[in-house]
Short mmCIF file of C-alpha atoms and ligand atoms in Angstrom, two decimals:
data_model
loop_
_atom_site.label_atom_id
_atom_site.label_comp_id
_atom_site.label_asym_id
_atom_site.label_seq_id
_atom_site.Cartn_x
_atom_site.Cartn_y
_atom_site.Cartn_z
CA MET A 58 48.71 -20.87 -24.85
CA LEU A 59 52.11 -21.24 -23.14
CA ALA A 60 53.87 -20.80 -26.52
CA PHE A 61 51.85 -17.66 -27.16
CA LEU A 62 52.84 -16.17 -23.82
CA GLN A 63 56.51 -17.10 -24.47
CA ALA A 64 56.35 -15.23 -27.78
CA LEU A 65 55.42 -12.08 -25.86
CA ARG A 66 58.50 -12.35 -23.60
CA PHE A 67 60.92 -9.31 -23.36
CA ARG A 68 64.19 -9.84 -25.26
CA PRO A 69 67.29 -7.52 -24.64
CA ALA A 70 68.31 -5.30 -27.65
CA SER A 71 71.82 -5.16 -29.21
CA SER A 72 72.03 -1.64 -30.87
CA SER A 73 70.40 1.80 -30.26
CA THR A 74 67.93 1.67 -33.22
CA THR A 75 67.10 -1.86 -32.52
CA ARG A 76 66.97 -0.82 -28.84
CA HIS A 77 64.35 1.83 -29.73
CA ARG A 78 62.37 -0.54 -31.93
CA THR A 79 62.67 -3.21 -29.34
CA SER A 80 61.43 -0.92 -26.59
CA VAL A 81 58.33 -0.04 -28.69
CA ALA A 82 57.78 -3.70 -29.42
CA CYS A 83 58.43 -4.43 -25.80
CA ARG A 84 55.82 -1.92 -24.64
CA PHE A 85 53.39 -3.39 -27.13
CA ARG A 86 54.09 -6.89 -25.83
CA ARG A 87 53.70 -5.77 -22.24
CA SER A 88 50.37 -4.11 -22.97
CA ALA A 89 49.22 -7.22 -24.81
CA LEU A 90 50.28 -9.31 -21.84
CA VAL A 91 48.41 -7.05 -19.41
CA PHE A 92 45.37 -7.13 -21.72
CA LEU A 93 45.47 -10.91 -21.86
CA MET A 94 45.84 -11.18 -18.11
CA MET A 95 42.88 -8.86 -17.64
CA LEU A 96 40.88 -10.89 -20.11
CA PHE A 97 41.68 -14.12 -18.26
CA MET A 98 40.92 -12.47 -14.94
CA GLY A 99 37.64 -11.29 -16.44
CA ILE A 100 36.70 -14.78 -17.55
CA GLY A 101 37.84 -16.04 -14.17
CA THR A 102 35.48 -13.58 -12.50
CA LEU A 103 32.62 -14.61 -14.80
CA ASN A 104 33.12 -18.26 -13.94
CA ALA A 105 33.64 -17.47 -10.29
CA THR A 106 30.30 -15.63 -10.18
CA PRO A 107 27.83 -18.02 -8.64
CA LEU A 108 24.68 -18.87 -10.53
CA LYS A 109 21.90 -17.81 -8.21
CA VAL A 110 18.63 -19.67 -8.58
CA GLY A 111 15.79 -18.20 -6.54
CA ILE A 112 13.25 -20.90 -5.74
CA ILE A 113 9.77 -19.77 -4.70
CA VAL A 114 7.64 -22.63 -3.36
CA PRO A 115 5.19 -23.34 -0.55
CA MET A 116 7.21 -24.62 2.40
CA SER A 117 4.49 -24.14 5.02
CA GLY A 118 0.69 -24.32 5.09
CA PRO A 119 -1.57 -26.89 3.41
CA PHE A 120 0.64 -27.15 0.30
CA ALA A 121 3.99 -27.44 2.12
CA ALA A 122 4.57 -30.87 0.57
CA TYR A 123 4.97 -29.17 -2.83
CA GLY A 124 8.04 -27.28 -1.67
CA LYS A 125 9.46 -30.33 0.02
CA GLN A 126 9.12 -32.53 -3.09
CA ILE A 127 10.33 -29.87 -5.55
CA LEU A 128 13.38 -29.02 -3.43
CA ASN A 129 14.18 -32.66 -2.77
CA GLY A 130 14.23 -33.27 -6.52
CA ALA A 131 16.30 -30.16 -7.25
CA LYS A 132 18.84 -30.99 -4.52
CA LEU A 133 19.10 -34.59 -5.64
CA TYR A 134 20.10 -33.32 -9.08
CA LEU A 135 22.87 -31.22 -7.53
CA LYS A 136 24.00 -34.15 -5.41
CA GLN A 137 24.31 -36.38 -8.47
CA ASN A 138 25.70 -33.82 -10.92
CA GLY A 139 27.84 -31.57 -8.76
CA THR A 140 27.14 -28.06 -7.55
CA SER A 141 28.57 -26.23 -10.52
CA ALA A 142 27.15 -25.67 -13.99
CA ALA A 143 29.42 -24.52 -16.83
CA GLY A 144 32.04 -23.58 -14.22
CA ARG A 145 29.66 -21.54 -12.07
CA GLU A 146 28.81 -22.59 -8.53
CA VAL A 147 25.07 -23.10 -8.29
CA GLU A 148 23.42 -21.47 -5.30
CA LEU A 149 19.78 -22.22 -4.48
CA ILE A 150 18.03 -19.43 -2.58
CA VAL A 151 14.72 -20.73 -1.26
CA ARG A 152 11.71 -18.61 -0.30
CA ASP A 153 8.41 -19.86 1.18
CA ASP A 154 5.31 -18.34 -0.43
CA THR A 155 2.96 -20.49 1.71
CA GLY A 156 0.72 -21.62 -1.21
CA ILE A 157 -1.98 -19.35 -2.54
CA ALA A 158 -0.65 -15.89 -1.67
CA PRO A 159 0.12 -14.12 -4.97
CA ASP A 160 1.11 -10.80 -3.37
CA LEU A 161 3.66 -12.58 -1.20
CA SER A 162 5.01 -14.57 -4.18
CA LYS A 163 5.43 -11.30 -6.06
CA ARG A 164 7.19 -9.55 -3.17
CA LEU A 165 9.56 -12.50 -2.73
CA ALA A 166 10.33 -12.54 -6.46
CA ARG A 167 11.04 -8.82 -6.45
CA GLU A 168 13.42 -9.19 -3.50
CA LEU A 169 15.16 -12.11 -5.16
CA ILE A 170 15.66 -10.13 -8.37
CA ILE A 171 16.67 -6.80 -6.83
CA ARG A 172 18.42 -7.67 -3.58
CA GLU A 173 19.77 -11.16 -4.22
CA LYS A 174 20.34 -10.52 -7.93
CA VAL A 175 19.24 -14.03 -8.86
CA ASP A 176 19.97 -15.18 -12.41
CA ILE A 177 16.96 -17.49 -12.59
CA LEU A 178 13.64 -17.82 -10.79
CA ALA A 179 12.24 -21.33 -10.31
CA GLY A 180 9.72 -23.40 -8.37
CA PHE A 181 6.11 -22.08 -8.38
CA GLY A 182 3.88 -24.70 -6.80
CA MET A 183 0.59 -22.93 -7.43
CA THR A 184 -0.86 -21.14 -10.44
CA PRO A 185 -1.60 -17.80 -8.68
CA ALA A 186 2.10 -17.48 -7.77
CA ALA A 187 3.19 -18.02 -11.37
CA PHE A 188 0.68 -15.51 -12.72
CA ALA A 189 1.73 -12.90 -10.13
CA VAL A 190 5.46 -13.20 -10.88
CA ALA A 191 5.28 -13.43 -14.71
CA PRO A 192 5.34 -9.63 -15.31
CA LEU A 193 8.46 -9.29 -13.14
CA ALA A 194 10.24 -11.97 -15.16
CA THR A 195 9.46 -9.98 -18.31
CA GLN A 196 10.57 -6.67 -16.81
CA ALA A 197 13.85 -8.02 -15.44
CA LYS A 198 14.40 -10.47 -18.36
CA THR A 199 14.87 -13.17 -15.74
CA PRO A 200 14.11 -16.75 -16.83
CA MET A 201 11.37 -18.40 -14.79
CA VAL A 202 11.39 -22.20 -14.62
CA ILE A 203 7.95 -23.52 -13.62
CA MET A 204 8.27 -26.72 -11.62
CA ASN A 205 4.58 -27.33 -10.97
CA ALA A 206 1.95 -24.62 -11.61
CA ALA A 207 -0.13 -26.15 -14.39
CA THR A 208 -2.73 -23.73 -15.75
CA SER A 209 -2.25 -23.80 -19.49
CA ALA A 210 -2.00 -20.02 -20.00
CA ILE A 211 0.99 -19.51 -17.65
CA THR A 212 3.64 -19.79 -20.37
CA THR A 213 1.82 -17.15 -22.45
CA LYS A 214 2.27 -14.58 -19.68
CA SER A 215 5.99 -13.99 -20.28
CA PRO A 216 8.51 -14.96 -22.98
CA TYR A 217 10.91 -15.74 -20.09
CA ILE A 218 8.77 -18.62 -18.76
CA VAL A 219 9.56 -22.27 -19.44
CA ARG A 220 7.59 -25.12 -17.85
CA VAL A 221 8.99 -28.56 -17.00
CA SER A 222 5.91 -29.94 -15.20
CA GLN A 223 2.60 -30.44 -17.05
CA THR A 224 -0.52 -28.56 -18.08
CA LEU A 225 -4.00 -29.53 -16.95
CA PRO A 226 -5.38 -29.92 -20.51
CA GLN A 227 -2.39 -32.19 -21.28
CA VAL A 228 -3.05 -34.54 -18.37
CA THR A 229 -6.88 -34.38 -18.60
CA ALA A 230 -7.61 -35.15 -22.27
CA PRO A 231 -6.35 -38.77 -22.12
CA VAL A 232 -8.58 -39.83 -19.18
CA ALA A 233 -11.60 -38.15 -20.83
CA GLN A 234 -10.94 -40.04 -24.04
CA TRP A 235 -10.39 -43.27 -22.11
CA ALA A 236 -13.74 -42.80 -20.29
CA ALA A 237 -15.63 -42.27 -23.55
CA GLU A 238 -14.05 -45.43 -24.99
CA ASN A 239 -14.61 -47.59 -21.93
CA GLY A 240 -18.34 -47.69 -21.33
CA ILE A 241 -18.69 -44.48 -19.30
CA GLU A 242 -21.62 -42.56 -20.81
CA THR A 243 -22.33 -39.89 -18.20
CA VAL A 244 -19.94 -37.88 -16.00
CA TYR A 245 -20.33 -35.37 -13.17
CA THR A 246 -17.30 -33.05 -12.88
CA VAL A 247 -15.83 -31.76 -9.61
CA VAL A 248 -12.99 -29.25 -9.95
CA ALA A 249 -11.19 -26.73 -7.74
CA ASP A 250 -12.43 -23.24 -8.53
CA TYR A 251 -9.28 -21.66 -9.99
CA GLY A 252 -7.09 -21.80 -13.11
CA PRO A 253 -6.11 -25.48 -13.24
CA GLY A 254 -9.61 -26.61 -12.19
CA HIS A 255 -11.21 -24.51 -14.91
CA ASP A 256 -8.74 -25.90 -17.46
CA ALA A 257 -9.47 -29.47 -16.35
CA GLU A 258 -13.25 -28.97 -16.51
CA LYS A 259 -13.08 -27.42 -19.98
CA GLN A 260 -10.75 -30.05 -21.41
CA PHE A 261 -12.62 -32.95 -19.87
CA THR A 262 -15.92 -31.68 -21.26
CA GLU A 263 -14.43 -31.12 -24.72
CA SER A 264 -12.68 -34.47 -25.02
CA PHE A 265 -15.43 -36.55 -23.36
CA THR A 266 -18.27 -35.09 -25.40
CA ALA A 267 -16.19 -35.37 -28.59
CA GLY A 268 -15.99 -39.10 -27.78
CA GLY A 269 -19.79 -39.34 -27.44
CA GLY A 270 -20.13 -38.88 -23.65
CA THR A 271 -22.50 -36.57 -21.78
CA ILE A 272 -21.70 -34.24 -18.86
CA ILE A 273 -24.74 -34.36 -16.61
CA GLY A 274 -23.60 -31.77 -14.10
CA GLY A 275 -20.67 -30.37 -12.25
CA VAL A 276 -19.47 -28.24 -9.40
CA ARG A 277 -16.52 -26.00 -8.61
CA THR A 278 -15.13 -26.31 -5.08
CA PRO A 279 -13.26 -23.64 -3.05
CA VAL A 280 -9.53 -23.85 -3.62
CA SER A 281 -8.70 -23.55 0.09
CA SER A 282 -9.93 -26.02 2.72
CA PRO A 283 -13.11 -27.20 1.00
CA ASP A 284 -15.66 -29.32 2.85
CA PHE A 285 -16.61 -31.86 0.22
CA SER A 286 -19.69 -33.39 1.88
CA SER A 287 -22.39 -31.36 0.10
CA TYR A 288 -20.57 -31.60 -3.26
CA LEU A 289 -20.31 -35.36 -2.91
CA GLN A 290 -24.00 -35.60 -2.11
CA ARG A 291 -24.85 -33.57 -5.22
CA ALA A 292 -22.65 -35.81 -7.33
CA LYS A 293 -24.32 -38.89 -5.87
CA ASP A 294 -27.81 -37.51 -6.50
CA ALA A 295 -26.90 -36.88 -10.14
CA ALA A 296 -26.16 -40.64 -10.43
CA PRO A 297 -23.53 -40.45 -13.21
CA ASP A 298 -21.49 -43.41 -14.45
CA ALA A 299 -18.40 -41.60 -13.17
CA VAL A 300 -17.20 -38.55 -11.27
CA PHE A 301 -14.24 -36.73 -12.81
CA LEU A 302 -12.13 -34.90 -10.20
CA PHE A 303 -9.39 -32.30 -10.18
CA VAL A 304 -8.23 -30.83 -6.91
CA PRO A 305 -4.68 -29.65 -6.16
CA SER A 306 -2.72 -32.70 -5.08
CA GLY A 307 -2.39 -33.47 -1.38
CA GLU A 308 -4.74 -33.42 1.57
CA GLN A 309 -7.81 -32.37 -0.43
CA GLY A 310 -7.68 -35.57 -2.44
CA VAL A 311 -7.37 -37.65 0.73
CA ALA A 312 -10.47 -35.91 2.17
CA PHE A 313 -12.42 -36.36 -1.07
CA LEU A 314 -11.71 -40.09 -1.19
CA LYS A 315 -12.74 -40.48 2.43
CA GLY A 316 -16.07 -38.79 1.66
CA PHE A 317 -16.49 -40.81 -1.56
CA LYS A 318 -16.29 -43.97 0.52
CA ALA A 319 -18.37 -42.66 3.45
CA ARG A 320 -21.21 -41.67 1.12
CA ALA A 321 -20.95 -44.99 -0.70
CA LEU A 322 -20.71 -43.56 -4.23
CA ALA A 323 -18.75 -46.58 -5.44
CA LYS A 324 -21.38 -48.90 -3.98
CA GLN A 325 -23.96 -47.06 -6.08
CA GLY A 326 -21.86 -47.92 -9.14
CA ILE A 327 -20.21 -44.51 -9.58
CA GLN A 328 -16.61 -44.77 -10.74
CA LEU A 329 -13.96 -42.19 -9.80
CA ILE A 330 -11.66 -40.91 -12.53
CA ALA A 331 -9.17 -38.07 -12.23
CA THR A 332 -5.87 -36.56 -13.25
CA GLY A 333 -2.94 -38.13 -11.42
CA ASP A 334 -2.76 -35.13 -9.09
CA LEU A 335 -5.27 -37.10 -7.00
CA THR A 336 -3.24 -40.25 -6.48
CA ASP A 337 0.18 -38.68 -6.08
CA GLU A 338 2.74 -40.85 -4.33
CA ASP A 339 3.21 -38.37 -1.51
CA VAL A 340 -0.32 -39.11 -0.20
CA LEU A 341 -1.23 -42.42 -1.87
CA ASP A 342 -0.26 -44.52 1.13
CA SER A 343 -2.47 -42.46 3.42
CA MET A 344 -5.47 -42.83 1.06
CA GLY A 345 -5.65 -46.56 1.62
CA GLU A 346 -8.31 -48.84 0.22
CA PRO A 347 -10.70 -46.17 -1.25
CA ALA A 348 -7.97 -45.29 -3.76
CA GLU A 349 -7.81 -48.82 -5.20
CA GLY A 350 -9.19 -48.99 -8.73
CA VAL A 351 -9.11 -45.22 -9.33
CA ILE A 352 -8.24 -44.53 -12.97
CA THR A 353 -6.08 -41.51 -13.78
CA SER A 354 -3.98 -40.09 -16.60
CA PHE A 355 -0.65 -38.43 -15.78
CA HIS A 356 2.97 -37.99 -16.74
CA TYR A 357 4.68 -39.59 -13.73
CA SER A 358 4.36 -42.72 -11.61
CA ASP A 359 7.07 -43.89 -9.23
CA VAL A 360 6.67 -47.40 -10.65
CA HIS A 361 7.22 -46.28 -14.24
CA ASP A 362 9.31 -49.06 -15.74
CA SER A 363 12.54 -47.55 -17.03
CA PRO A 364 16.18 -47.72 -15.90
CA GLU A 365 16.21 -43.93 -15.42
CA ASN A 366 13.20 -44.05 -13.13
CA LYS A 367 14.44 -47.04 -11.15
CA ALA A 368 17.71 -45.22 -10.48
CA TYR A 369 15.83 -42.03 -9.61
CA VAL A 370 13.43 -43.69 -7.17
CA GLN A 371 16.27 -45.58 -5.48
CA ALA A 372 18.41 -42.44 -5.11
CA TYR A 373 15.44 -40.42 -3.86
CA GLN A 374 14.48 -43.02 -1.30
CA GLU A 375 18.06 -43.34 -0.10
CA ALA A 376 18.34 -39.58 0.29
CA TYR A 377 14.95 -38.83 1.84
CA GLN A 378 13.43 -42.14 3.04
CA GLU A 379 10.15 -41.49 1.22
CA ARG A 380 8.49 -41.82 -2.18
CA PRO A 381 9.15 -39.28 -4.95
CA ASN A 382 6.17 -37.81 -6.79
CA PHE A 383 5.68 -35.74 -9.96
CA MET A 384 6.72 -32.51 -8.27
CA SER A 385 10.09 -33.93 -7.23
CA VAL A 386 10.69 -35.04 -10.82
CA ALA A 387 9.88 -31.52 -12.05
CA GLY A 388 12.39 -30.10 -9.53
CA TYR A 389 15.00 -32.59 -10.76
CA ASP A 390 14.26 -31.96 -14.45
CA GLY A 391 14.13 -28.21 -13.87
CA MET A 392 17.71 -28.29 -12.58
CA HIS A 393 18.70 -30.46 -15.55
CA LEU A 394 17.26 -27.83 -17.88
CA ILE A 395 19.16 -25.06 -16.09
CA TYR A 396 22.48 -26.95 -16.14
CA THR A 397 22.12 -27.91 -19.80
CA ALA A 398 21.10 -24.41 -20.90
CA LEU A 399 24.11 -22.98 -19.08
CA GLU A 400 26.48 -25.44 -20.78
CA LYS A 401 25.05 -24.29 -24.10
CA THR A 402 25.62 -20.60 -23.32
CA ASP A 403 29.12 -21.22 -21.86
CA GLY A 404 27.93 -20.09 -18.45
CA ASP A 405 26.16 -16.94 -19.63
CA SER A 406 22.85 -16.59 -17.78
CA ASP A 407 21.60 -13.63 -19.84
CA GLY A 408 17.81 -14.05 -20.02
CA ASP A 409 17.55 -13.98 -23.80
CA ARG A 410 20.44 -16.39 -24.36
CA PHE A 411 19.09 -18.73 -21.69
CA MET A 412 15.62 -18.78 -23.27
CA GLU A 413 17.09 -19.51 -26.71
CA ALA A 414 19.07 -22.38 -25.20
CA ILE A 415 16.02 -24.12 -23.68
CA LYS A 416 13.95 -24.13 -26.87
CA GLY A 417 13.68 -27.62 -28.32
CA MET A 418 15.80 -29.12 -25.54
CA ARG A 419 15.26 -32.91 -25.20
CA TRP A 420 16.29 -35.35 -22.54
CA ILE A 421 15.40 -38.63 -20.86
CA SER A 422 13.64 -37.87 -17.60
CA PRO A 423 12.65 -40.42 -14.95
CA ARG A 424 9.12 -39.95 -16.41
CA GLY A 425 10.26 -40.86 -19.98
CA GLU A 426 11.41 -38.83 -22.97
CA VAL A 427 10.61 -35.11 -22.78
CA GLU A 428 11.09 -32.05 -24.98
CA ILE A 429 10.60 -28.32 -24.51
CA ASP A 430 8.31 -27.12 -27.28
CA ALA A 431 10.27 -24.37 -29.03
CA ASP A 432 7.08 -22.41 -29.77
CA THR A 433 5.17 -22.64 -26.48
CA ARG A 434 8.03 -23.30 -23.97
CA ASP A 435 5.81 -26.03 -22.50
CA ILE A 436 6.80 -29.64 -22.12
CA ILE A 437 6.01 -32.37 -24.63
CA GLN A 438 5.86 -35.73 -22.86
CA THR A 439 4.25 -39.16 -22.63
CA ILE A 440 0.94 -39.26 -20.77
CA TYR A 441 0.17 -42.62 -19.18
CA MET A 442 -3.16 -44.23 -18.27
CA ARG A 443 -2.88 -45.75 -14.80
CA GLU A 444 -4.90 -47.69 -12.26
CA VAL A 445 -4.23 -47.63 -8.53
CA LYS A 446 -3.34 -51.17 -7.48
CA ARG A 447 -1.89 -52.75 -4.41
CA VAL A 448 1.55 -54.11 -5.28
CA GLY A 449 3.13 -55.84 -2.30
CA ASP A 450 2.14 -53.80 0.71
CA ALA A 451 1.86 -50.40 -1.02
CA LEU A 452 -0.53 -48.70 -3.44
CA HIS A 453 0.87 -47.76 -6.82
CA ASN A 454 -0.18 -46.00 -10.02
CA VAL A 455 0.23 -48.93 -12.39
CA GLU A 456 0.51 -47.82 -16.02
CA PHE A 457 -1.54 -49.70 -18.62
CA ASP A 458 -1.52 -47.47 -21.69
CA GLN A 459 0.26 -44.36 -22.99
CA ILE A 460 0.20 -41.54 -25.52
CA ASP A 461 3.72 -40.53 -26.59
CA ARG A 462 4.92 -37.00 -27.30
CA PHE A 463 1.67 -35.46 -26.10
CA ARG A 464 1.30 -31.67 -26.10
CA ASP A 465 -1.19 -29.42 -24.37
CA PRO A 466 -4.15 -30.00 -26.75
CA GLY A 467 -5.20 -26.35 -26.50
CA LYS A 468 -1.80 -25.29 -27.89
CA GLU A 469 -1.60 -27.63 -30.89
C1 PHB B 241 -1.62 -25.31 -9.72
O1 PHB B 241 -1.96 -24.47 -8.85
O2 PHB B 241 -1.34 -24.96 -10.87
C2 PHB B 241 -1.61 -26.75 -9.37
C3 PHB B 241 -1.52 -27.13 -8.04
C4 PHB B 241 -1.55 -28.49 -7.72
C5 PHB B 241 -1.65 -29.44 -8.72
C6 PHB B 241 -1.70 -29.05 -10.05
C7 PHB B 241 -1.70 -27.71 -10.37
O3 PHB B 241 -1.70 -30.74 -8.39
#
């Protein structure tokens, strides 16, 4: 580069014709120099432009833990990998959508796109938020990185959506299959009455009946502040071999387990099986003894045995003095996806280039090996069978089986 610039240097002329020729050449060289300087300044400006990531998550209300875990994971990634991606300073702009408030999520997304001029939208704890924002992502051609919302159809709502978390059919099918193969003949289903609950109910029914099981009843519970007592009584009266449960992770699961114990369903020989949303590490300690023995299938446990996970859990605990759960890992992996895509595009965050860059991307996550399905933009990952066990003085999701490279079965 230095040699090239030296070649453009002005040299004094010796005669009038050569002086004329030289002055033309000189002007040409000067213009070329100015052009080059402008080009470099342009690139400099591009790289100096921060990469704005607008994160929409619940930070208050009953699902506030989602925002906390997702942001903790995302910030840990920045702490470990630096705050710039492909030469651009990464700026996280966080907005609280309080949980299930799709109009608010949409307004926040619009403000982030128009006023803050974010390059990427991310977060999305709950399905209604993701559905509400999807059309804006399409309109603005702004990539949208889903870090939790898990209704299967979300990624079909915009070509600018990529999901690094899980889908309900993906995490439900394995426990249904396990139940059918492990002496459970009849199941009563209890699911939250919205997208992910409907997905879980449908997939459980399909996979369990395909394995020879029978669904003897089921109920859909309100998505906000349900009182589980009457639903638990109905489940008990149906006397199934097992209850299958999906409720959004957090306090609802704690309340359900309390009621399960109080109404003595386990004593009547009814087993509890669920997706791992129930026994998430953020609330597992507060569930206590009623959680012991619960069987779940899921993509992340904080005791997953791999060097990547051990390092992740240690770093997370050092940074935040608490246990990481699946949402934190999605926040962490989501930032990895953004950084890697940006490296691939040389720092260009154009929506179309970004979406091309994420297709087929593979990496080793704390949860195991993952890949973004180039066709669906959903994540392909290992789903583990786990049992809640007391290890030392804490409860853990102890893995005992796994299905590798598992896709959403509805999108095969
Ligand atoms: C969702 O709203 O998509 C959702 C929320 C909590 C979960 C899983 C899915 O644990």
